[in-house]
XYZ file of C-alpha atoms in Angstrom:
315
model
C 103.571 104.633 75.991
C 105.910 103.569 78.575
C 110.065 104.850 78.608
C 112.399 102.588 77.207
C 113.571 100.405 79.411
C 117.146 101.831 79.386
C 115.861 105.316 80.631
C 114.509 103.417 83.971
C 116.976 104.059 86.862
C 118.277 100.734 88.111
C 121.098 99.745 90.217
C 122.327 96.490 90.113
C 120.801 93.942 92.767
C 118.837 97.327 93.837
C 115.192 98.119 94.233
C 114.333 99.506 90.500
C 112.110 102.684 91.059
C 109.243 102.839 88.432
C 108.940 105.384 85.653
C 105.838 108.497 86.484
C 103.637 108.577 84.925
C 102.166 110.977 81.788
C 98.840 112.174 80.748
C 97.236 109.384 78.584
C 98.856 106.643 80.770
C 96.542 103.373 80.442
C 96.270 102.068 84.636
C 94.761 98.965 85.713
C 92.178 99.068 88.837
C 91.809 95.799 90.216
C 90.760 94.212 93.802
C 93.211 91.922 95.472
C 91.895 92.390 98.677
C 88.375 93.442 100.019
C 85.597 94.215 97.635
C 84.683 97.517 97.244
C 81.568 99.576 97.135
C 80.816 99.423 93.364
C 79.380 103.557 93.621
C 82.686 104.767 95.089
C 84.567 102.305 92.933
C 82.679 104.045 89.886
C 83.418 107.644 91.625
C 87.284 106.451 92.309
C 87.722 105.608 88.419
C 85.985 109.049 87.521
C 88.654 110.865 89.690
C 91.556 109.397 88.273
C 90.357 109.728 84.364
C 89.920 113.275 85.193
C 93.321 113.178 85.839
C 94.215 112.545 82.280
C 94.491 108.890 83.215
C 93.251 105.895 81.090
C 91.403 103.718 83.061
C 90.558 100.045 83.114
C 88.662 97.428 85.581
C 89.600 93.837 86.254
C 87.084 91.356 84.629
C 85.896 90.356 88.266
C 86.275 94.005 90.101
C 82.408 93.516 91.285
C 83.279 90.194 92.613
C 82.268 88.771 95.961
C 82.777 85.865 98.116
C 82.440 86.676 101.636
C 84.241 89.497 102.532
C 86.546 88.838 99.484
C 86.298 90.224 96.376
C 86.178 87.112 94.576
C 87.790 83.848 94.950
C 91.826 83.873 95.399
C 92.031 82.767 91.877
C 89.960 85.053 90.257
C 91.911 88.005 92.351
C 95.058 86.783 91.388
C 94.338 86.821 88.060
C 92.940 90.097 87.525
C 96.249 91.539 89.459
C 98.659 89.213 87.136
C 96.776 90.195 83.802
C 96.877 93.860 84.397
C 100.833 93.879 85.715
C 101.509 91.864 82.258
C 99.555 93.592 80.040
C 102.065 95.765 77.593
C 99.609 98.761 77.777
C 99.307 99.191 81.473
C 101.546 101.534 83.652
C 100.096 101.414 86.971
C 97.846 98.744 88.537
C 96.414 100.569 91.446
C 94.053 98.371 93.823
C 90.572 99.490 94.388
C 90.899 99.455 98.459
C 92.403 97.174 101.262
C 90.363 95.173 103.463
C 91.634 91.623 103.595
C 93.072 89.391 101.050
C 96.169 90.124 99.868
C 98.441 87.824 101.620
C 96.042 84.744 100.448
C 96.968 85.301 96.283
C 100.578 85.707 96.944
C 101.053 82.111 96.580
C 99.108 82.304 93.173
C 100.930 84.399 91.472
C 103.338 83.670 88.056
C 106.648 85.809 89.609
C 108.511 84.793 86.447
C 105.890 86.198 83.919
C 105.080 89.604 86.574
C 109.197 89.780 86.286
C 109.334 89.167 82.865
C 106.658 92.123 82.620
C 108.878 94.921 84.067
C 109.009 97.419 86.463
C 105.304 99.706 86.618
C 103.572 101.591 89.360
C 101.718 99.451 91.886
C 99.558 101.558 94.431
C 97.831 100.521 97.293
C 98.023 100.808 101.514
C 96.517 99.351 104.447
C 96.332 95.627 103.316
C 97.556 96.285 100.315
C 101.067 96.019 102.312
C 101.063 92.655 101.405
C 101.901 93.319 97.962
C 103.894 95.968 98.656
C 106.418 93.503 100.402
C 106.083 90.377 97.937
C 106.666 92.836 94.826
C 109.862 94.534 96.739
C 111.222 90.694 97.451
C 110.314 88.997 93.959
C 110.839 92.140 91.540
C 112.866 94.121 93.203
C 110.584 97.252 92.428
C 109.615 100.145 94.365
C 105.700 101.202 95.229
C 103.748 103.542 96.320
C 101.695 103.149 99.746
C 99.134 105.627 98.995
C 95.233 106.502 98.884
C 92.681 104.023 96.917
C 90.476 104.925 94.647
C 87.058 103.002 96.356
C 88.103 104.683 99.516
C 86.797 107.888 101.186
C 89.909 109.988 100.406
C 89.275 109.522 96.795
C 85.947 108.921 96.107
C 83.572 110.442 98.824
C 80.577 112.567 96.767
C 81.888 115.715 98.176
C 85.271 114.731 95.995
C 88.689 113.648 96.625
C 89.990 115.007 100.234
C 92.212 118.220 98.647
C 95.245 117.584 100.340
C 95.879 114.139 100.530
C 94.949 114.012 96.468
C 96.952 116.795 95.139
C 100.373 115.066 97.180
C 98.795 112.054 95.055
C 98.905 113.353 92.165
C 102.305 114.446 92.658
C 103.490 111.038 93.543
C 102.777 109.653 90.136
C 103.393 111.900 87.771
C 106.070 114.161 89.900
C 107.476 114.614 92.948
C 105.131 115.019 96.132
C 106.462 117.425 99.050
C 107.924 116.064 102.527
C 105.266 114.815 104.667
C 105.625 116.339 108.116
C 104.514 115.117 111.564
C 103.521 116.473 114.752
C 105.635 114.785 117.232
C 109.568 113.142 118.180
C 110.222 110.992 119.713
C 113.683 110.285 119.541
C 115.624 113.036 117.528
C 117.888 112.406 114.699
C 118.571 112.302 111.291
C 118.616 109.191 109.003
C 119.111 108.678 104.906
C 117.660 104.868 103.987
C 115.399 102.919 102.532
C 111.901 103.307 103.142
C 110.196 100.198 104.042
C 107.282 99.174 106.303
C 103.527 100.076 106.029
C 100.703 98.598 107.986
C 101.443 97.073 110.905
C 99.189 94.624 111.407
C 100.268 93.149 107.459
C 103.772 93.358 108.536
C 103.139 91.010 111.959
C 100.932 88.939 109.984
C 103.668 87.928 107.291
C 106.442 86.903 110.250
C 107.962 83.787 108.917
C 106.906 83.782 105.644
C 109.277 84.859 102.538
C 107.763 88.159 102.410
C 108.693 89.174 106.276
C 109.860 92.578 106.929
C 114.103 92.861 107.426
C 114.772 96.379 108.644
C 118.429 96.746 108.876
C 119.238 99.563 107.421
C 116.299 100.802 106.415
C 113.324 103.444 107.633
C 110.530 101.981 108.780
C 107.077 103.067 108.480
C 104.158 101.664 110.799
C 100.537 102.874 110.827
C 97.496 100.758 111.861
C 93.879 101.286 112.551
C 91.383 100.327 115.260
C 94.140 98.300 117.018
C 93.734 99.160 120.923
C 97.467 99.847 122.359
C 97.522 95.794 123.991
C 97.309 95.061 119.910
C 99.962 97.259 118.870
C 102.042 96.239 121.955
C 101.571 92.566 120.876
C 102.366 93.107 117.136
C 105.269 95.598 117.821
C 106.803 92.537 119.966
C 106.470 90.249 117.797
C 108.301 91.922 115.324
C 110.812 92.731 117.833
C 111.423 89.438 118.721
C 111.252 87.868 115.616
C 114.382 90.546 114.704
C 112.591 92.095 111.610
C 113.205 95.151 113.239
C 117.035 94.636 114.085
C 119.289 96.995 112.685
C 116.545 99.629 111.448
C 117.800 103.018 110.594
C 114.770 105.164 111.710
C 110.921 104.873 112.184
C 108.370 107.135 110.749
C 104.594 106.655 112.392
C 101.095 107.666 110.761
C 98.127 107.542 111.588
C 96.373 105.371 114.299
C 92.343 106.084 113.792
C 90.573 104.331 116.149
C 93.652 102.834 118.287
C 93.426 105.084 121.206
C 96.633 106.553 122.136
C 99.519 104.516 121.051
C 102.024 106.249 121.576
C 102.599 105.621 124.844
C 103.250 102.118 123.720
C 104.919 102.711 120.648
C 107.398 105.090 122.540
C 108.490 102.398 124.963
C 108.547 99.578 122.390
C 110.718 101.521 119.760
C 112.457 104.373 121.730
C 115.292 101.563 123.276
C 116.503 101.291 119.694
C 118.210 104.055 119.860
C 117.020 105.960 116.393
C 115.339 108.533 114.910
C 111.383 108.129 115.632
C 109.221 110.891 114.042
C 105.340 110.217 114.442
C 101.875 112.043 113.821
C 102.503 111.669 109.900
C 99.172 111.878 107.954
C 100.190 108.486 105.923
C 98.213 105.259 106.249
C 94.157 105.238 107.165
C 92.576 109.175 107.939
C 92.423 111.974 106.832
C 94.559 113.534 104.696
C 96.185 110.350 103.481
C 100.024 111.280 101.662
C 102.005 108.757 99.733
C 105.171 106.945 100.267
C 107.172 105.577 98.347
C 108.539 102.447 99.603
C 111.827 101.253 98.149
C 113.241 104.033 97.689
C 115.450 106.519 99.546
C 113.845 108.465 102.043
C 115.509 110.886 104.784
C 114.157 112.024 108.553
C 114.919 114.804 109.706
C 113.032 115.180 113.464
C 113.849 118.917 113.457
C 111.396 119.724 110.844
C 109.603 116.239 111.923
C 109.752 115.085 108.357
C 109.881 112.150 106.287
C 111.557 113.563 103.037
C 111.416 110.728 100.006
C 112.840 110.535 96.700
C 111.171 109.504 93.073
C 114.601 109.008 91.332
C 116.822 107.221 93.061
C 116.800 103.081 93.181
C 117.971 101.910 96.312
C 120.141 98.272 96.991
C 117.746 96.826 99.346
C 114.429 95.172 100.502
Protein backbone atom coordinates (compact mmCIF):
# COMPACT_ATOMS: atom_id res chain seq x y z
CA UNK A 1 0.00 0.00 0.00
CA UNK A 2 1.16 3.34 -0.89
CA UNK A 3 1.68 6.48 2.07
CA UNK A 4 -1.00 8.77 2.39
CA UNK A 5 -0.75 11.35 0.33
CA UNK A 6 -0.15 13.92 3.14
CA UNK A 7 3.10 12.05 4.27
CA UNK A 8 4.60 12.78 0.56
CA UNK A 9 7.06 15.74 0.76
CA UNK A 10 5.84 18.49 -1.54
CA UNK A 11 6.64 22.04 -1.89
CA UNK A 12 4.43 24.20 -3.48
CA UNK A 13 5.00 24.76 -7.38
CA UNK A 14 8.10 22.27 -6.57
CA UNK A 15 9.18 19.00 -8.05
CA UNK A 16 7.22 16.40 -5.60
CA UNK A 17 9.82 13.58 -4.80
CA UNK A 18 8.09 10.09 -4.78
CA UNK A 19 7.56 7.91 -1.74
CA UNK A 20 10.39 4.45 -1.56
CA UNK A 21 9.39 1.96 -1.81
CA UNK A 22 8.58 -1.31 0.73
CA UNK A 23 8.77 -4.97 0.42
CA UNK A 24 5.47 -6.17 -1.21
CA UNK A 25 5.32 -3.01 -3.43
CA UNK A 26 3.19 -3.97 -6.70
CA UNK A 27 5.64 -2.21 -9.89
CA UNK A 28 4.65 -2.02 -13.36
CA UNK A 29 7.33 -3.13 -16.20
CA UNK A 30 6.37 -1.79 -19.36
CA UNK A 31 8.24 -0.82 -22.83
CA UNK A 32 7.91 2.71 -24.05
CA UNK A 33 10.79 2.59 -26.03
CA UNK A 34 12.75 -0.32 -27.76
CA UNK A 35 11.60 -3.86 -27.40
CA UNK A 36 13.43 -5.95 -25.36
CA UNK A 37 14.88 -9.39 -25.44
CA UNK A 38 11.91 -11.37 -23.99
CA UNK A 39 14.81 -13.97 -21.97
CA UNK A 40 16.46 -11.01 -20.22
CA UNK A 41 13.11 -9.31 -19.88
CA UNK A 42 11.98 -12.67 -18.05
CA UNK A 43 15.53 -12.66 -16.07
CA UNK A 44 15.02 -8.66 -15.31
CA UNK A 45 11.44 -9.42 -13.68
CA UNK A 46 13.03 -12.45 -11.70
CA UNK A 47 15.65 -9.99 -10.21
CA UNK A 48 13.41 -7.50 -9.04
CA UNK A 49 10.68 -10.09 -7.40
CA UNK A 50 13.58 -11.40 -5.58
CA UNK A 51 13.77 -8.21 -4.27
CA UNK A 52 10.54 -8.52 -2.43
CA UNK A 53 8.95 -6.66 -5.32
CA UNK A 54 5.52 -7.45 -6.93
CA UNK A 55 5.82 -7.56 -10.39
CA UNK A 56 3.62 -6.97 -13.39
CA UNK A 57 4.04 -6.78 -17.43
CA UNK A 58 2.24 -4.46 -19.80
CA UNK A 59 -0.39 -6.36 -21.96
CA UNK A 60 1.89 -5.69 -25.12
CA UNK A 61 5.57 -5.97 -23.33
CA UNK A 62 6.48 -8.69 -26.23
CA UNK A 63 5.36 -6.29 -28.78
CA UNK A 64 7.14 -5.43 -32.00
CA UNK A 65 6.95 -3.17 -34.87
CA UNK A 66 10.21 -2.46 -36.28
CA UNK A 67 12.54 -1.57 -33.87
CA UNK A 68 9.59 -0.47 -31.61
CA UNK A 69 8.07 -2.31 -29.17
CA UNK A 70 4.73 -1.99 -30.47
CA UNK A 71 2.85 0.69 -32.12
CA UNK A 72 2.91 4.32 -30.31
CA UNK A 73 -0.53 3.59 -29.16
CA UNK A 74 -0.20 0.40 -27.78
CA UNK A 75 3.13 1.82 -25.83
CA UNK A 76 1.38 4.60 -24.60
CA UNK A 77 -1.12 2.75 -23.22
CA UNK A 78 0.63 0.19 -21.38
CA UNK A 79 2.78 3.25 -19.70
CA UNK A 80 -0.66 5.29 -18.91
CA UNK A 81 -2.49 2.09 -17.47
CA UNK A 82 0.26 1.11 -15.17
CA UNK A 83 1.00 5.00 -13.85
CA UNK A 84 -3.00 5.01 -13.13
CA UNK A 85 -3.48 1.91 -11.77
CA UNK A 86 -4.21 2.41 -7.75
CA UNK A 87 -2.00 -0.69 -6.99
CA UNK A 88 1.16 0.26 -8.74
CA UNK A 89 4.15 2.16 -7.11
CA UNK A 90 6.75 2.18 -9.62
CA UNK A 91 6.46 1.75 -13.42
CA UNK A 92 9.97 0.95 -14.36
CA UNK A 93 10.61 0.56 -18.30
CA UNK A 94 12.01 -2.62 -19.56
CA UNK A 95 15.12 -0.83 -21.51
CA UNK A 96 15.75 2.30 -23.78
CA UNK A 97 16.36 2.05 -27.33
CA UNK A 98 14.14 4.44 -29.22
CA UNK A 99 10.66 5.53 -28.75
CA UNK A 100 9.97 7.50 -26.07
CA UNK A 101 9.71 10.91 -27.43
CA UNK A 102 7.05 9.50 -30.17
CA UNK A 103 4.10 8.57 -27.18
CA UNK A 104 4.60 11.78 -25.42
CA UNK A 105 2.03 13.31 -27.50
CA UNK A 106 -0.35 10.32 -26.59
CA UNK A 107 -0.49 10.53 -23.35
CA UNK A 108 -3.78 11.60 -20.89
CA UNK A 109 -1.48 14.27 -18.53
CA UNK A 110 -4.71 15.07 -16.68
CA UNK A 111 -5.59 11.39 -15.72
CA UNK A 112 -1.34 10.47 -15.12
CA UNK A 113 -1.76 13.85 -12.78
CA UNK A 114 -4.81 12.92 -11.38
CA UNK A 115 -2.94 9.49 -10.55
CA UNK A 116 -0.23 10.95 -8.23
CA UNK A 117 3.18 11.07 -7.66
CA UNK A 118 5.02 7.13 -8.01
CA UNK A 119 8.46 5.99 -8.98
CA UNK A 120 9.21 6.07 -12.70
CA UNK A 121 12.67 4.41 -13.63
CA UNK A 122 14.37 4.34 -16.68
CA UNK A 123 17.80 5.95 -18.56
CA UNK A 124 19.28 6.25 -21.83
CA UNK A 125 16.08 6.98 -23.93
CA UNK A 126 14.07 6.70 -21.32
CA UNK A 127 15.19 10.55 -20.76
CA UNK A 128 12.38 11.39 -22.64
CA UNK A 129 10.06 10.62 -19.99
CA UNK A 130 12.11 11.66 -17.50
CA UNK A 131 11.73 15.34 -18.84
CA UNK A 132 7.88 15.24 -19.92
CA UNK A 133 6.97 13.74 -16.32
CA UNK A 134 9.28 16.59 -14.51
CA UNK A 135 7.32 19.38 -16.86
CA UNK A 136 3.61 17.91 -16.71
CA UNK A 137 3.67 16.36 -13.01
CA UNK A 138 6.05 18.03 -11.47
CA UNK A 139 7.58 14.68 -10.05
CA UNK A 140 10.97 13.54 -9.52
CA UNK A 141 12.60 10.11 -11.19
CA UNK A 142 15.06 8.01 -11.11
CA UNK A 143 17.63 7.64 -14.18
CA UNK A 144 18.79 4.29 -13.35
CA UNK A 145 19.55 0.58 -14.65
CA UNK A 146 16.66 -1.47 -16.65
CA UNK A 147 15.63 -4.52 -15.96
CA UNK A 148 16.01 -6.15 -19.90
CA UNK A 149 19.43 -4.68 -19.83
CA UNK A 150 22.84 -6.32 -19.11
CA UNK A 151 23.31 -4.66 -15.69
CA UNK A 152 20.27 -6.38 -14.48
CA UNK A 153 19.61 -9.28 -16.21
CA UNK A 154 22.85 -10.86 -17.75
CA UNK A 155 22.81 -14.94 -16.72
CA UNK A 156 25.78 -14.40 -14.59
CA UNK A 157 23.22 -11.95 -12.46
CA UNK A 158 22.77 -8.39 -11.81
CA UNK A 159 26.32 -6.42 -12.07
CA UNK A 160 26.94 -6.22 -7.90
CA UNK A 161 27.62 -2.76 -7.69
CA UNK A 162 25.56 -0.94 -9.86
CA UNK A 163 22.41 -3.19 -8.33
CA UNK A 164 22.97 -2.93 -4.71
CA UNK A 165 23.21 1.38 -5.24
CA UNK A 166 19.79 0.29 -7.03
CA UNK A 167 18.36 -1.13 -4.59
CA UNK A 168 19.17 1.59 -2.37
CA UNK A 169 17.63 4.14 -4.60
CA UNK A 170 14.17 2.76 -4.17
CA UNK A 171 13.70 1.63 -1.09
CA UNK A 172 16.57 3.92 0.74
CA UNK A 173 19.11 6.09 0.19
CA UNK A 174 22.01 5.10 -2.34
CA UNK A 175 25.68 6.48 -1.50
CA UNK A 176 27.41 9.49 -3.49
CA UNK A 177 28.49 8.43 -6.80
CA UNK A 178 32.09 9.47 -7.33
CA UNK A 179 34.08 10.21 -10.51
CA UNK A 180 37.48 10.05 -11.70
CA UNK A 181 38.18 13.38 -13.08
CA UNK A 182 37.59 17.69 -12.73
CA UNK A 183 37.38 19.57 -14.69
CA UNK A 184 36.54 22.74 -13.35
CA UNK A 185 36.56 22.70 -9.43
CA UNK A 186 33.80 23.83 -7.27
CA UNK A 187 31.05 23.20 -5.25
CA UNK A 188 27.32 23.49 -6.22
CA UNK A 189 23.78 22.59 -4.22
CA UNK A 190 20.79 22.34 -7.13
CA UNK A 191 18.61 20.55 -8.87
CA UNK A 192 19.59 17.62 -10.68
CA UNK A 193 18.47 17.58 -14.16
CA UNK A 194 19.79 16.26 -17.50
CA UNK A 195 20.43 12.61 -18.62
CA UNK A 196 21.23 11.42 -22.07
CA UNK A 197 22.49 13.66 -24.26
CA UNK A 198 21.51 12.77 -27.35
CA UNK A 199 17.44 12.76 -25.81
CA UNK A 200 18.14 16.10 -24.45
CA UNK A 201 19.37 17.64 -28.16
CA UNK A 202 16.71 15.74 -29.70
CA UNK A 203 13.78 17.46 -27.64
CA UNK A 204 15.22 21.30 -28.48
CA UNK A 205 12.12 23.21 -29.19
CA UNK A 206 9.66 21.10 -28.05
CA UNK A 207 7.75 21.62 -24.51
CA UNK A 208 9.83 19.11 -22.91
CA UNK A 209 13.40 20.98 -23.72
CA UNK A 210 15.95 21.03 -21.11
CA UNK A 211 16.19 24.76 -19.03
CA UNK A 212 19.29 24.55 -16.87
CA UNK A 213 19.43 27.66 -14.90
CA UNK A 214 20.01 26.83 -11.79
CA UNK A 215 20.22 23.49 -11.89
CA UNK A 216 23.05 20.45 -12.17
CA UNK A 217 23.23 18.98 -15.18
CA UNK A 218 23.94 15.52 -16.01
CA UNK A 219 25.08 14.35 -19.64
CA UNK A 220 26.13 10.82 -20.64
CA UNK A 221 25.83 9.32 -24.17
CA UNK A 222 26.97 6.28 -25.98
CA UNK A 223 28.66 5.46 -29.29
CA UNK A 224 28.54 9.19 -30.22
CA UNK A 225 32.14 9.98 -31.83
CA UNK A 226 33.40 13.48 -30.21
CA UNK A 227 32.12 15.55 -33.84
CA UNK A 228 28.52 14.12 -32.36
CA UNK A 229 28.89 15.25 -28.96
CA UNK A 230 30.48 18.54 -30.21
CA UNK A 231 27.38 19.02 -32.45
CA UNK A 232 24.76 18.14 -29.75
CA UNK A 233 26.63 20.02 -26.91
CA UNK A 234 26.26 23.20 -29.37
CA UNK A 235 23.17 22.92 -30.01
CA UNK A 236 22.16 23.00 -26.66
CA UNK A 237 24.43 25.80 -26.12
CA UNK A 238 23.00 27.81 -28.56
CA UNK A 239 19.63 27.08 -28.14
CA UNK A 240 20.36 28.49 -24.24
CA UNK A 241 19.07 25.27 -22.47
CA UNK A 242 22.20 25.32 -20.88
CA UNK A 243 22.25 29.11 -19.74
CA UNK A 244 22.47 29.71 -16.25
CA UNK A 245 23.37 25.97 -15.16
CA UNK A 246 24.74 25.55 -11.74
CA UNK A 247 27.18 22.59 -12.34
CA UNK A 248 27.65 19.56 -14.72
CA UNK A 249 28.15 16.04 -13.70
CA UNK A 250 29.41 13.56 -16.77
CA UNK A 251 29.04 9.59 -16.99
CA UNK A 252 29.83 7.38 -19.00
CA UNK A 253 30.70 7.63 -22.78
CA UNK A 254 31.06 3.73 -24.05
CA UNK A 255 31.92 3.68 -27.37
CA UNK A 256 32.41 7.65 -27.96
CA UNK A 257 36.10 7.74 -28.01
CA UNK A 258 37.50 10.32 -25.85
CA UNK A 259 35.16 13.13 -25.26
CA UNK A 260 36.47 14.87 -23.06
CA UNK A 261 38.57 16.78 -24.89
CA UNK A 262 35.45 18.16 -26.42
CA UNK A 263 33.31 18.26 -23.59
CA UNK A 264 36.08 20.25 -21.66
CA UNK A 265 36.19 23.03 -24.23
CA UNK A 266 32.43 23.12 -24.84
CA UNK A 267 31.44 23.34 -21.05
CA UNK A 268 34.63 24.56 -19.20
CA UNK A 269 33.85 28.56 -20.52
CA UNK A 270 30.81 28.38 -18.26
CA UNK A 271 32.54 28.94 -15.57
CA UNK A 272 31.14 25.97 -13.06
CA UNK A 273 31.73 23.08 -11.36
CA UNK A 274 32.33 20.08 -14.00
CA UNK A 275 33.00 16.66 -12.35
CA UNK A 276 33.18 13.70 -14.98
CA UNK A 277 34.10 9.85 -15.13
CA UNK A 278 30.78 9.08 -13.06
CA UNK A 279 29.65 5.42 -13.59
CA UNK A 280 25.88 6.74 -14.39
CA UNK A 281 24.25 6.30 -17.80
CA UNK A 282 25.25 3.15 -20.32
CA UNK A 283 28.44 0.69 -18.78
CA UNK A 284 29.35 -0.83 -16.34
CA UNK A 285 28.51 -0.33 -13.09
CA UNK A 286 25.45 1.74 -13.86
CA UNK A 287 24.34 4.05 -10.35
CA UNK A 288 21.11 5.93 -10.11
CA UNK A 289 20.15 9.49 -10.06
CA UNK A 290 17.65 10.99 -9.01
CA UNK A 291 16.56 13.73 -11.15
CA UNK A 292 14.44 16.45 -9.58
CA UNK A 293 15.72 16.52 -6.70
CA UNK A 294 18.55 18.23 -4.81
CA UNK A 295 21.83 17.08 -5.55
CA UNK A 296 25.34 18.67 -4.44
CA UNK A 297 29.08 18.50 -6.26
CA UNK A 298 31.66 18.60 -4.54
CA UNK A 299 34.95 18.22 -7.15
CA UNK A 300 37.23 17.61 -4.14
CA UNK A 301 35.89 14.26 -3.47
CA UNK A 302 34.68 14.33 -7.35
CA UNK A 303 31.18 13.55 -6.25
CA UNK A 304 27.73 13.94 -7.16
CA UNK A 305 25.97 13.69 -3.66
CA UNK A 306 21.85 13.45 -4.15
CA UNK A 307 19.06 13.52 -1.87
CA UNK A 308 15.73 11.12 -1.56
CA UNK A 309 13.81 13.60 0.71
CA UNK A 310 13.86 16.78 -0.30
CA UNK A 311 11.36 18.26 -3.25
CA UNK A 312 12.96 20.83 -5.09
CA UNK A 313 11.04 24.23 -6.87
CA UNK A 314 12.14 23.54 -10.29
CA UNK A 315 12.25 21.69 -13.70
Amino acid sequence: MNEPAASIPVRPAGMVVPPRLRPGDTVAVVTPCGPPDPVRLARGVRVLEELGLKVVTGAHVLDRDRYLAGSDAVRAADLQTAWCDPAVSAVVCARGGYGATRILGLLDWDALRAAGPKTLVGSSDVTALHRAFAVELGVASWFGPMPACATISDSAGPEPTGFAHFADALFGTPAPITGDRVIVSGRAVAPVTGGNLSLLAALCGTPYELRARGQIVLLEDVAEQPYRIDRMLTQLLQSGSLDGAAGFVLGSWEGCGDPYPTLEERLAPLGVPVIAGLPVGHGSPQLSVLLGALGAIDAQSCSLTGSTTEPVGAI
